[in-house]
DNA sequence: TAGGCCATCTGGTCCT
DNA sequence: AGGACCAGATGGCCTA
């Protein structure tokens, strides 16, 4: 199936016989979709994805300890930029660096007693006062809530990744060695929908142009070729 | 080495 | 009110 689709997509213009062959092959694809499109499941796919890519998982798992401070800093500065338009960039930098310890590397908990002995965070110069006045307007999550939210967000993104992987396996020109970006997957999938629609005499195009099958197939072939050009080594 | 891509964290906003 | 969703920021990996 993959090989057949791959062969077909390397020919932009097909004659009648090849078209019939392509139609026959492409008609097999919806059957696969019908049988597989419900594979995605929050409870089943995500663990598989997590285990299928241990290198990335382990690599990314080491990420938070190294970047939480800078990430929080950037978010903090961007938040300050949003909320306090009268603060200059220089002041923002001063604020972020003057409180660069626990106050930035960890969330500021509402119910946590701020009996911090740290002289830096305890210093009540103008910048720290400004910082406190800004942070008091924000709704902070507790550490447990923050971790739970992070876990949910990871789960959500993992599901998204799993859905992309599932979609990638359904589109033509997918080989085991093929690596397509999410954007490429979406582009090819859109073109593929046009082809499937043409096969069933349904116009899925946004403009309702009623593309012919040849036009749809050409669009699909062009899309695949253009996306592969981005990936394939020269 | 620059750029593309992705995972993760985070805070804000929307929805139920 | 809590969870889902979203966007911004950041760093790591890979490739041309």
Tab-separated table of N, CA and C in Angstrom, chain A residues 42-192:
chain	number	residue	atom	x	y	z
A	42	UNK	N	-6.983	8.114	24.741
A	42	UNK	CA	-6.160	8.750	25.770
A	42	UNK	C	-5.466	7.726	26.651
A	43	UNK	N	-6.171	6.650	26.923
A	43	UNK	CA	-5.625	5.707	27.886
A	43	UNK	C	-4.653	4.728	27.254
A	44	UNK	N	-4.753	4.565	25.929
A	44	UNK	CA	-3.925	3.529	25.332
A	44	UNK	C	-2.774	4.080	24.551
A	45	UNK	N	-2.956	5.178	23.888
A	45	UNK	CA	-1.915	5.652	22.986
A	45	UNK	C	-0.810	6.361	23.737
A	46	UNK	N	-1.178	7.171	24.671
A	46	UNK	CA	-0.167	7.991	25.324
A	46	UNK	C	0.937	7.180	25.991
A	47	UNK	N	0.622	6.148	26.737
A	47	UNK	CA	1.716	5.364	27.310
A	47	UNK	C	2.601	4.767	26.238
A	48	UNK	N	1.977	4.358	25.132
A	48	UNK	CA	2.769	3.777	24.061
A	48	UNK	C	3.722	4.803	23.482
A	49	UNK	N	3.206	6.014	23.304
A	49	UNK	CA	4.067	7.057	22.772
A	49	UNK	C	5.194	7.343	23.746
A	50	UNK	N	4.854	7.375	24.993
A	50	UNK	CA	5.876	7.693	25.973
A	50	UNK	C	6.964	6.637	25.976
A	51	UNK	N	6.549	5.400	25.749
A	51	UNK	CA	7.546	4.348	25.789
A	51	UNK	C	8.245	4.194	24.457
A	52	UNK	N	7.587	4.641	23.392
A	52	UNK	CA	8.171	4.423	22.082
A	52	UNK	C	9.323	5.354	21.805
A	53	UNK	N	9.460	6.365	22.559
A	53	UNK	CA	10.514	7.340	22.317
A	53	UNK	C	11.268	7.622	23.605
A	54	UNK	N	11.943	6.620	24.134
A	54	UNK	CA	12.572	6.786	25.450
A	54	UNK	C	13.681	7.817	25.442
A	55	UNK	N	14.337	7.958	24.300
A	55	UNK	CA	15.451	8.905	24.261
A	55	UNK	C	14.949	10.306	24.488
A	56	UNK	N	13.894	10.641	23.735
A	56	UNK	CA	13.363	11.976	23.878
A	56	UNK	C	12.746	12.169	25.254
A	57	UNK	N	12.085	11.109	25.738
A	57	UNK	CA	11.460	11.241	27.040
A	57	UNK	C	12.508	11.548	28.101
A	58	UNK	N	13.604	10.769	28.041
A	58	UNK	CA	14.622	10.971	29.061
A	58	UNK	C	15.309	12.310	28.866
A	59	UNK	N	15.511	12.664	27.605
A	59	UNK	CA	16.167	13.931	27.345
A	59	UNK	C	15.315	15.065	27.829
A	60	UNK	N	14.019	14.991	27.570
A	60	UNK	CA	13.135	16.078	27.953
A	60	UNK	C	12.875	16.073	29.447
A	61	UNK	N	12.983	14.899	30.026
A	61	UNK	CA	12.724	14.858	31.452
A	61	UNK	C	13.797	15.604	32.215
A	62	UNK	N	14.968	15.711	31.605
A	62	UNK	CA	16.032	16.440	32.265
A	62	UNK	C	15.922	17.932	32.053
A	63	UNK	N	15.020	18.288	31.203
A	63	UNK	CA	14.901	19.690	30.818
A	63	UNK	C	14.466	20.608	31.950
A	64	UNK	N	13.431	20.278	32.720
A	64	UNK	CA	12.887	21.248	33.674
A	64	UNK	C	13.910	21.757	34.676
A	65	UNK	N	14.736	20.881	35.168
A	65	UNK	CA	15.669	21.319	36.199
A	65	UNK	C	16.644	22.346	35.664
A	66	UNK	N	16.881	22.298	34.361
A	66	UNK	CA	17.832	23.236	33.791
A	66	UNK	C	17.178	24.513	33.311
A	67	UNK	N	15.926	24.462	33.013
A	67	UNK	CA	15.329	25.601	32.336
A	67	UNK	C	14.198	26.247	33.095
A	68	UNK	N	13.855	25.715	34.227
A	68	UNK	CA	12.681	26.266	34.901
A	68	UNK	C	12.916	27.710	35.272
A	69	UNK	N	14.161	28.027	35.596
A	69	UNK	CA	14.408	29.393	36.006
A	69	UNK	C	14.282	30.331	34.827
A	70	UNK	N	14.939	29.991	33.730
A	70	UNK	CA	14.886	30.879	32.586
A	70	UNK	C	13.485	30.947	32.023
A	71	UNK	N	12.812	29.811	32.038
A	71	UNK	CA	11.443	29.809	31.532
A	71	UNK	C	10.560	30.695	32.379
A	72	UNK	N	10.716	30.543	33.678
A	72	UNK	CA	9.910	31.354	34.568
A	72	UNK	C	10.275	32.813	34.435
A	73	UNK	N	11.566	33.053	34.261
A	73	UNK	CA	12.008	34.424	34.087
A	73	UNK	C	11.365	35.050	32.870
A	74	UNK	N	11.408	34.301	31.763
A	74	UNK	CA	10.867	34.861	30.535
A	74	UNK	C	9.381	35.099	30.654
A	75	UNK	N	8.699	34.139	31.258
A	75	UNK	CA	7.267	34.311	31.450
A	75	UNK	C	6.978	35.480	32.367
A	76	UNK	N	7.831	35.595	33.374
A	76	UNK	CA	7.648	36.669	34.332
A	76	UNK	C	7.847	38.009	33.669
A	77	UNK	N	8.915	38.098	32.859
A	77	UNK	CA	9.196	39.371	32.198
A	77	UNK	C	8.104	39.702	31.192
A	78	UNK	N	7.683	38.666	30.441
A	78	UNK	CA	6.626	38.929	29.473
A	78	UNK	C	5.349	39.350	30.160
A	79	UNK	N	5.115	38.743	31.321
A	79	UNK	CA	3.919	39.112	32.070
A	79	UNK	C	4.021	40.544	32.564
A	80	UNK	N	5.194	40.877	33.038
A	80	UNK	CA	5.398	42.245	33.481
A	80	UNK	C	5.203	43.213	32.326
A	81	UNK	N	5.724	42.810	31.188
A	81	UNK	CA	5.587	43.669	30.028
A	81	UNK	C	4.131	43.882	29.681
A	82	UNK	N	3.337	42.809	29.860
A	82	UNK	CA	1.917	42.920	29.534
A	82	UNK	C	1.199	43.822	30.538
A	83	UNK	N	1.505	43.585	31.797
A	83	UNK	CA	0.682	44.185	32.839
A	83	UNK	C	1.155	45.557	33.285
A	84	UNK	N	2.428	45.832	33.124
A	84	UNK	CA	2.945	47.101	33.594
A	84	UNK	C	3.636	47.818	32.456
A	85	UNK	N	2.884	48.630	31.803
A	85	UNK	CA	3.417	49.297	30.633
A	85	UNK	C	4.345	50.444	31.001
A	86	UNK	N	4.335	50.849	32.258
A	86	UNK	CA	5.173	51.970	32.647
A	86	UNK	C	6.539	51.532	33.124
A	87	UNK	N	6.836	50.258	33.056
A	87	UNK	CA	8.136	49.766	33.481
A	87	UNK	C	9.025	49.612	32.258
A	88	UNK	N	10.198	50.194	32.330
A	88	UNK	CA	11.097	50.112	31.194
A	88	UNK	C	11.777	48.765	31.155
A	89	UNK	N	12.396	48.477	30.017
A	89	UNK	CA	13.103	47.213	29.870
A	89	UNK	C	14.228	47.109	30.897
A	90	UNK	N	14.911	48.228	31.113
A	90	UNK	CA	16.007	48.200	32.068
A	90	UNK	C	15.507	47.822	33.451
A	91	UNK	N	14.381	48.358	33.817
A	91	UNK	CA	13.812	48.027	35.119
A	91	UNK	C	13.408	46.572	35.187
A	92	UNK	N	12.901	46.068	34.046
A	92	UNK	CA	12.502	44.666	34.034
A	92	UNK	C	13.697	43.776	34.259
A	93	UNK	N	14.786	44.092	33.592
A	93	UNK	CA	15.982	43.281	33.751
A	93	UNK	C	16.482	43.362	35.180
A	94	UNK	N	16.469	44.565	35.727
A	94	UNK	CA	16.906	44.727	37.115
A	94	UNK	C	16.030	43.923	38.045
A	95	UNK	N	14.737	43.969	37.794
A	95	UNK	CA	13.814	43.236	38.651
A	95	UNK	C	14.050	41.744	38.552
A	96	UNK	N	14.231	41.262	37.334
A	96	UNK	CA	14.378	39.821	37.161
A	96	UNK	C	15.689	39.327	37.729
A	97	UNK	N	16.719	40.143	37.685
A	97	UNK	CA	17.994	39.674	38.187
A	97	UNK	C	18.135	39.888	39.681
A	98	UNK	N	17.437	40.866	40.188
A	98	UNK	CA	17.562	41.098	41.617
A	98	UNK	C	16.813	40.066	42.425
A	99	UNK	N	15.885	39.385	41.811
A	99	UNK	CA	15.118	38.346	42.508
A	99	UNK	C	15.298	37.028	41.799
A	100	UNK	N	16.540	36.730	41.483
A	100	UNK	CA	16.778	35.580	40.607
A	100	UNK	C	16.897	34.268	41.362
A	101	UNK	N	16.521	34.233	42.598
A	101	UNK	CA	16.653	32.972	43.313
A	101	UNK	C	15.325	32.250	43.379
A	102	UNK	N	14.868	31.944	44.542
A	102	UNK	CA	13.668	31.137	44.681
A	102	UNK	C	12.430	31.845	44.169
A	103	UNK	N	12.436	33.143	44.264
A	103	UNK	CA	11.232	33.848	43.850
A	103	UNK	C	10.970	33.687	42.374
A	104	UNK	N	12.003	33.377	41.605
A	104	UNK	CA	11.789	33.192	40.182
A	104	UNK	C	11.884	31.744	39.764
A	105	UNK	N	12.705	30.982	40.436
A	105	UNK	CA	12.876	29.606	40.013
A	105	UNK	C	11.707	28.744	40.434
A	106	UNK	N	10.943	29.185	41.390
A	106	UNK	CA	9.794	28.413	41.831
A	106	UNK	C	8.575	29.306	41.861
A	107	UNK	N	7.423	28.713	41.704
A	107	UNK	CA	6.210	29.514	41.779
A	107	UNK	C	6.071	30.184	43.132
A	108	UNK	N	5.445	31.315	43.101
A	108	UNK	CA	5.186	32.039	44.334
A	108	UNK	C	3.834	31.622	44.855
A	109	UNK	N	3.834	30.890	45.955
A	109	UNK	CA	2.599	30.281	46.429
A	109	UNK	C	1.816	31.261	47.274
A	110	UNK	N	0.525	31.244	47.016
A	110	UNK	CA	-0.341	32.172	47.727
A	110	UNK	C	-0.431	31.856	49.204
A	111	UNK	N	-0.685	30.583	49.471
A	111	UNK	CA	-0.925	30.237	50.865
A	111	UNK	C	0.375	29.979	51.604
A	112	UNK	N	1.464	30.019	50.837
A	112	UNK	CA	2.744	29.796	51.504
A	112	UNK	C	3.152	31.044	52.255
A	113	UNK	N	3.589	30.816	53.483
A	113	UNK	CA	4.027	31.952	54.269
A	113	UNK	C	5.353	32.454	53.722
A	114	UNK	N	5.434	33.732	53.481
A	114	UNK	CA	6.645	34.297	52.928
A	114	UNK	C	7.591	34.729	54.038
A	115	UNK	N	8.037	33.766	54.771
A	115	UNK	CA	9.026	34.031	55.811
A	115	UNK	C	10.393	33.682	55.291
A	116	UNK	N	10.702	34.273	54.152
A	116	UNK	CA	11.958	33.953	53.500
A	116	UNK	C	13.086	34.759	54.130
A	117	UNK	N	14.138	34.040	54.488
A	117	UNK	CA	15.272	34.697	55.108
A	117	UNK	C	16.263	35.229	54.104
A	118	UNK	N	16.016	34.927	52.863
A	118	UNK	CA	16.937	35.355	51.821
A	118	UNK	C	16.993	36.880	51.784
A	119	UNK	N	18.185	37.443	51.942
A	119	UNK	CA	18.301	38.896	51.955
A	119	UNK	C	17.946	39.518	50.619
A	120	UNK	N	18.147	38.775	49.532
A	120	UNK	CA	17.836	39.339	48.222
A	120	UNK	C	16.345	39.532	48.057
A	121	UNK	N	15.597	38.479	48.333
A	121	UNK	CA	14.162	38.574	48.155
A	121	UNK	C	13.534	39.399	49.259
A	122	UNK	N	14.234	39.474	50.366
A	122	UNK	CA	13.684	40.220	51.475
A	122	UNK	C	13.914	41.709	51.345
A	123	UNK	N	14.844	42.094	50.499
A	123	UNK	CA	15.124	43.509	50.343
A	123	UNK	C	13.952	44.215	49.717
A	124	UNK	N	13.567	45.337	50.297
A	124	UNK	CA	12.370	46.019	49.825
A	124	UNK	C	12.764	47.302	49.092
A	125	UNK	N	13.602	47.142	48.085
A	125	UNK	CA	13.869	48.302	47.252
A	125	UNK	C	12.698	48.517	46.310
A	126	UNK	N	12.820	49.529	45.467
A	126	UNK	CA	11.673	49.896	44.638
A	126	UNK	C	11.302	48.788	43.669
A	127	UNK	N	12.327	48.120	43.135
A	127	UNK	CA	12.019	47.096	42.139
A	127	UNK	C	11.283	45.941	42.758
A	128	UNK	N	11.688	45.544	43.948
A	128	UNK	CA	11.001	44.406	44.555
A	128	UNK	C	9.585	44.791	44.949
A	129	UNK	N	9.398	46.025	45.317
A	129	UNK	CA	8.041	46.478	45.620
A	129	UNK	C	7.181	46.410	44.362
A	130	UNK	N	7.773	46.871	43.257
A	130	UNK	CA	7.047	46.799	41.995
A	130	UNK	C	6.729	45.364	41.651
A	131	UNK	N	7.703	44.486	41.877
A	131	UNK	CA	7.511	43.079	41.578
A	131	UNK	C	6.373	42.513	42.406
A	132	UNK	N	6.361	42.837	43.672
A	132	UNK	CA	5.319	42.300	44.526
A	132	UNK	C	3.952	42.824	44.121
A	133	UNK	N	3.916	44.089	43.745
A	133	UNK	CA	2.627	44.639	43.374
A	133	UNK	C	2.096	43.995	42.117
A	134	UNK	N	3.030	43.580	41.250
A	134	UNK	CA	2.584	42.929	40.019
A	134	UNK	C	2.178	41.497	40.299
A	135	UNK	N	3.030	40.778	41.053
A	135	UNK	CA	2.737	39.367	41.269
A	135	UNK	C	1.492	39.176	42.105
A	136	UNK	N	1.145	40.186	42.920
A	136	UNK	CA	-0.039	40.021	43.748
A	136	UNK	C	-1.298	39.992	42.915
A	137	UNK	N	-1.202	40.512	41.688
A	137	UNK	CA	-2.384	40.510	40.836
A	137	UNK	C	-2.587	39.163	40.155
A	138	UNK	N	-1.557	38.328	40.187
A	138	UNK	CA	-1.643	37.070	39.476
A	138	UNK	C	-2.186	35.978	40.382
A	139	UNK	N	-2.855	35.048	39.751
A	139	UNK	CA	-3.334	33.901	40.495
A	139	UNK	C	-2.300	32.797	40.376
A	140	UNK	N	-1.616	32.519	41.431
A	140	UNK	CA	-0.584	31.505	41.433
A	140	UNK	C	-1.165	30.170	41.842
A	141	UNK	N	-0.623	29.128	41.254
A	141	UNK	CA	-1.017	27.795	41.645
A	141	UNK	C	-0.070	27.282	42.713
A	142	UNK	N	-0.579	26.423	43.541
A	142	UNK	CA	0.299	25.777	44.502
A	142	UNK	C	1.215	24.828	43.760
A	143	UNK	N	2.233	24.358	44.455
A	143	UNK	CA	3.194	23.476	43.785
A	143	UNK	C	2.519	22.208	43.303
A	144	UNK	N	1.651	21.651	44.134
A	144	UNK	CA	0.953	20.440	43.721
A	144	UNK	C	0.044	20.708	42.534
A	145	UNK	N	-0.671	21.826	42.602
A	145	UNK	CA	-1.576	22.163	41.508
A	145	UNK	C	-0.792	22.438	40.231
A	146	UNK	N	0.346	23.091	40.400
A	146	UNK	CA	1.175	23.390	39.229
A	146	UNK	C	1.684	22.114	38.593
A	147	UNK	N	2.134	21.180	39.422
A	147	UNK	CA	2.621	19.909	38.904
A	147	UNK	C	1.499	19.132	38.232
A	148	UNK	N	0.328	19.178	38.829
A	148	UNK	CA	-0.812	18.502	38.208
A	148	UNK	C	-1.159	19.135	36.876
A	149	UNK	N	-1.134	20.441	36.842
A	149	UNK	CA	-1.426	21.132	35.580
A	149	UNK	C	-0.378	20.811	34.536
A	150	UNK	N	0.875	20.750	34.964
A	150	UNK	CA	1.940	20.390	34.020
A	150	UNK	C	1.716	18.990	33.478
A	151	UNK	N	1.352	18.070	34.357
A	151	UNK	CA	1.123	16.694	33.927
A	151	UNK	C	-0.042	16.623	32.947
A	152	UNK	N	-1.096	17.376	33.241
A	152	UNK	CA	-2.227	17.383	32.311
A	152	UNK	C	-1.832	17.961	30.965
A	153	UNK	N	-1.029	18.991	31.016
A	153	UNK	CA	-0.599	19.608	29.770
A	153	UNK	C	0.282	18.645	28.967
A	154	UNK	N	1.169	17.948	29.674
A	154	UNK	CA	1.988	16.950	28.986
A	154	UNK	C	1.101	15.882	28.364
A	155	UNK	N	0.144	15.412	29.112
A	155	UNK	CA	-0.785	14.401	28.608
A	155	UNK	C	-1.511	14.908	27.368
A	156	UNK	N	-1.951	16.147	27.440
A	156	UNK	CA	-2.667	16.725	26.312
A	156	UNK	C	-1.782	16.794	25.070
A	157	UNK	N	-0.554	17.224	25.264
A	157	UNK	CA	0.365	17.334	24.134
A	157	UNK	C	0.737	15.950	23.615
A	158	UNK	N	0.893	14.996	24.524
A	158	UNK	CA	1.177	13.636	24.084
A	158	UNK	C	0.032	13.087	23.244
A	159	UNK	N	-1.188	13.369	23.657
A	159	UNK	CA	-2.335	12.941	22.862
A	159	UNK	C	-2.331	13.600	21.500
A	160	UNK	N	-1.963	14.858	21.490
A	160	UNK	CA	-1.863	15.566	20.219
A	160	UNK	C	-0.808	14.928	19.331
A	161	UNK	N	0.319	14.597	19.907
A	161	UNK	CA	1.385	13.945	19.153
A	161	UNK	C	0.929	12.589	18.642
A	162	UNK	N	0.214	11.849	19.494
A	162	UNK	CA	-0.294	10.546	19.088
A	162	UNK	C	-1.283	10.676	17.941
A	163	UNK	N	-2.089	11.708	17.996
A	163	UNK	CA	-3.053	11.929	16.916
A	163	UNK	C	-2.334	12.254	15.613
A	164	UNK	N	-1.293	13.037	15.707
A	164	UNK	CA	-0.507	13.332	14.510
A	164	UNK	C	0.147	12.068	13.973
A	165	UNK	N	0.644	11.237	14.865
A	165	UNK	CA	1.276	9.994	14.439
A	165	UNK	C	0.251	9.095	13.758
A	166	UNK	N	-0.939	9.044	14.320
A	166	UNK	CA	-1.985	8.237	13.714
A	166	UNK	C	-2.355	8.773	12.333
A	167	UNK	N	-2.464	10.077	12.243
A	167	UNK	CA	-2.780	10.692	10.956
A	167	UNK	C	-1.664	10.454	9.957
A	168	UNK	N	-0.439	10.508	10.426
A	168	UNK	CA	0.693	10.302	9.527
A	168	UNK	C	0.683	8.898	8.952
A	169	UNK	N	0.231	7.941	9.742
A	169	UNK	CA	0.199	6.569	9.246
A	169	UNK	C	-0.947	6.337	8.268
A	170	UNK	N	-1.895	7.237	8.247
A	170	UNK	CA	-3.037	7.070	7.359
A	170	UNK	C	-2.832	7.737	6.014
A	171	UNK	N	-1.939	8.687	5.961
A	171	UNK	CA	-1.754	9.384	4.697
A	171	UNK	C	-0.800	8.599	3.818
A	172	UNK	N	-0.895	8.756	2.503
A	172	UNK	CA	0.011	8.039	1.604
A	172	UNK	C	1.431	8.562	1.733
A	173	UNK	N	2.335	7.812	1.144
A	173	UNK	CA	3.754	8.184	1.154
A	173	UNK	C	4.339	8.133	2.537
A	174	UNK	N	3.777	7.296	3.350
A	174	UNK	CA	4.383	7.151	4.663
A	174	UNK	C	5.144	5.851	4.739
A	175	UNK	N	6.424	5.943	4.911
A	175	UNK	CA	7.246	4.760	5.092
A	175	UNK	C	7.796	4.723	6.485
A	176	UNK	N	8.375	3.611	6.824
A	176	UNK	CA	8.892	3.485	8.182
A	176	UNK	C	9.997	4.494	8.452
A	177	UNK	N	10.739	4.802	7.398
A	177	UNK	CA	11.842	5.724	7.594
A	177	UNK	C	11.412	7.167	7.402
A	178	UNK	N	10.173	7.327	6.977
A	178	UNK	CA	9.738	8.672	6.649
A	178	UNK	C	9.476	9.497	7.904
A	179	UNK	N	10.030	10.661	7.915
A	179	UNK	CA	9.773	11.575	9.017
A	179	UNK	C	9.147	12.836	8.451
A	180	UNK	N	7.922	13.059	8.822
A	180	UNK	CA	7.212	14.238	8.355
A	180	UNK	C	6.923	15.137	9.539
A	181	UNK	N	7.069	16.399	9.312
A	181	UNK	CA	6.718	17.338	10.364
A	181	UNK	C	5.200	17.389	10.494
A	182	UNK	N	4.758	17.975	11.581
A	182	UNK	CA	3.318	18.093	11.775
A	182	UNK	C	2.691	18.932	10.681
A	183	UNK	N	3.386	19.956	10.291
A	183	UNK	CA	2.864	20.813	9.231
A	183	UNK	C	2.738	20.043	7.928
A	184	UNK	N	3.736	19.226	7.630
A	184	UNK	CA	3.677	18.411	6.416
A	184	UNK	C	2.541	17.404	6.490
A	185	UNK	N	2.372	16.819	7.658
A	185	UNK	CA	1.277	15.865	7.831
A	185	UNK	C	-0.055	16.526	7.536
A	186	UNK	N	-0.255	17.709	8.056
A	186	UNK	CA	-1.521	18.408	7.845
A	186	UNK	C	-1.711	18.770	6.381
A	187	UNK	N	-0.641	19.227	5.754
A	187	UNK	CA	-0.763	19.621	4.344
A	187	UNK	C	-1.108	18.426	3.472
A	188	UNK	N	-0.397	17.327	3.671
A	188	UNK	CA	-0.659	16.139	2.861
A	188	UNK	C	-2.044	15.588	3.163
A	189	UNK	N	-2.414	15.597	4.414
A	189	UNK	CA	-3.730	15.077	4.795
A	189	UNK	C	-4.846	15.880	4.140
A	190	UNK	N	-4.685	17.195	4.096
A	190	UNK	CA	-5.701	18.032	3.451
A	190	UNK	C	-5.839	17.667	1.977
A	191	UNK	N	-4.694	17.475	1.333
A	191	UNK	CA	-4.740	17.105	-0.085
A	191	UNK	C	-5.351	15.722	-0.257
A	192	UNK	N	-5.037	14.867	0.673
A	192	UNK	CA	-5.560	13.509	0.592
A	192	UNK	C	-7.073	13.491	0.757
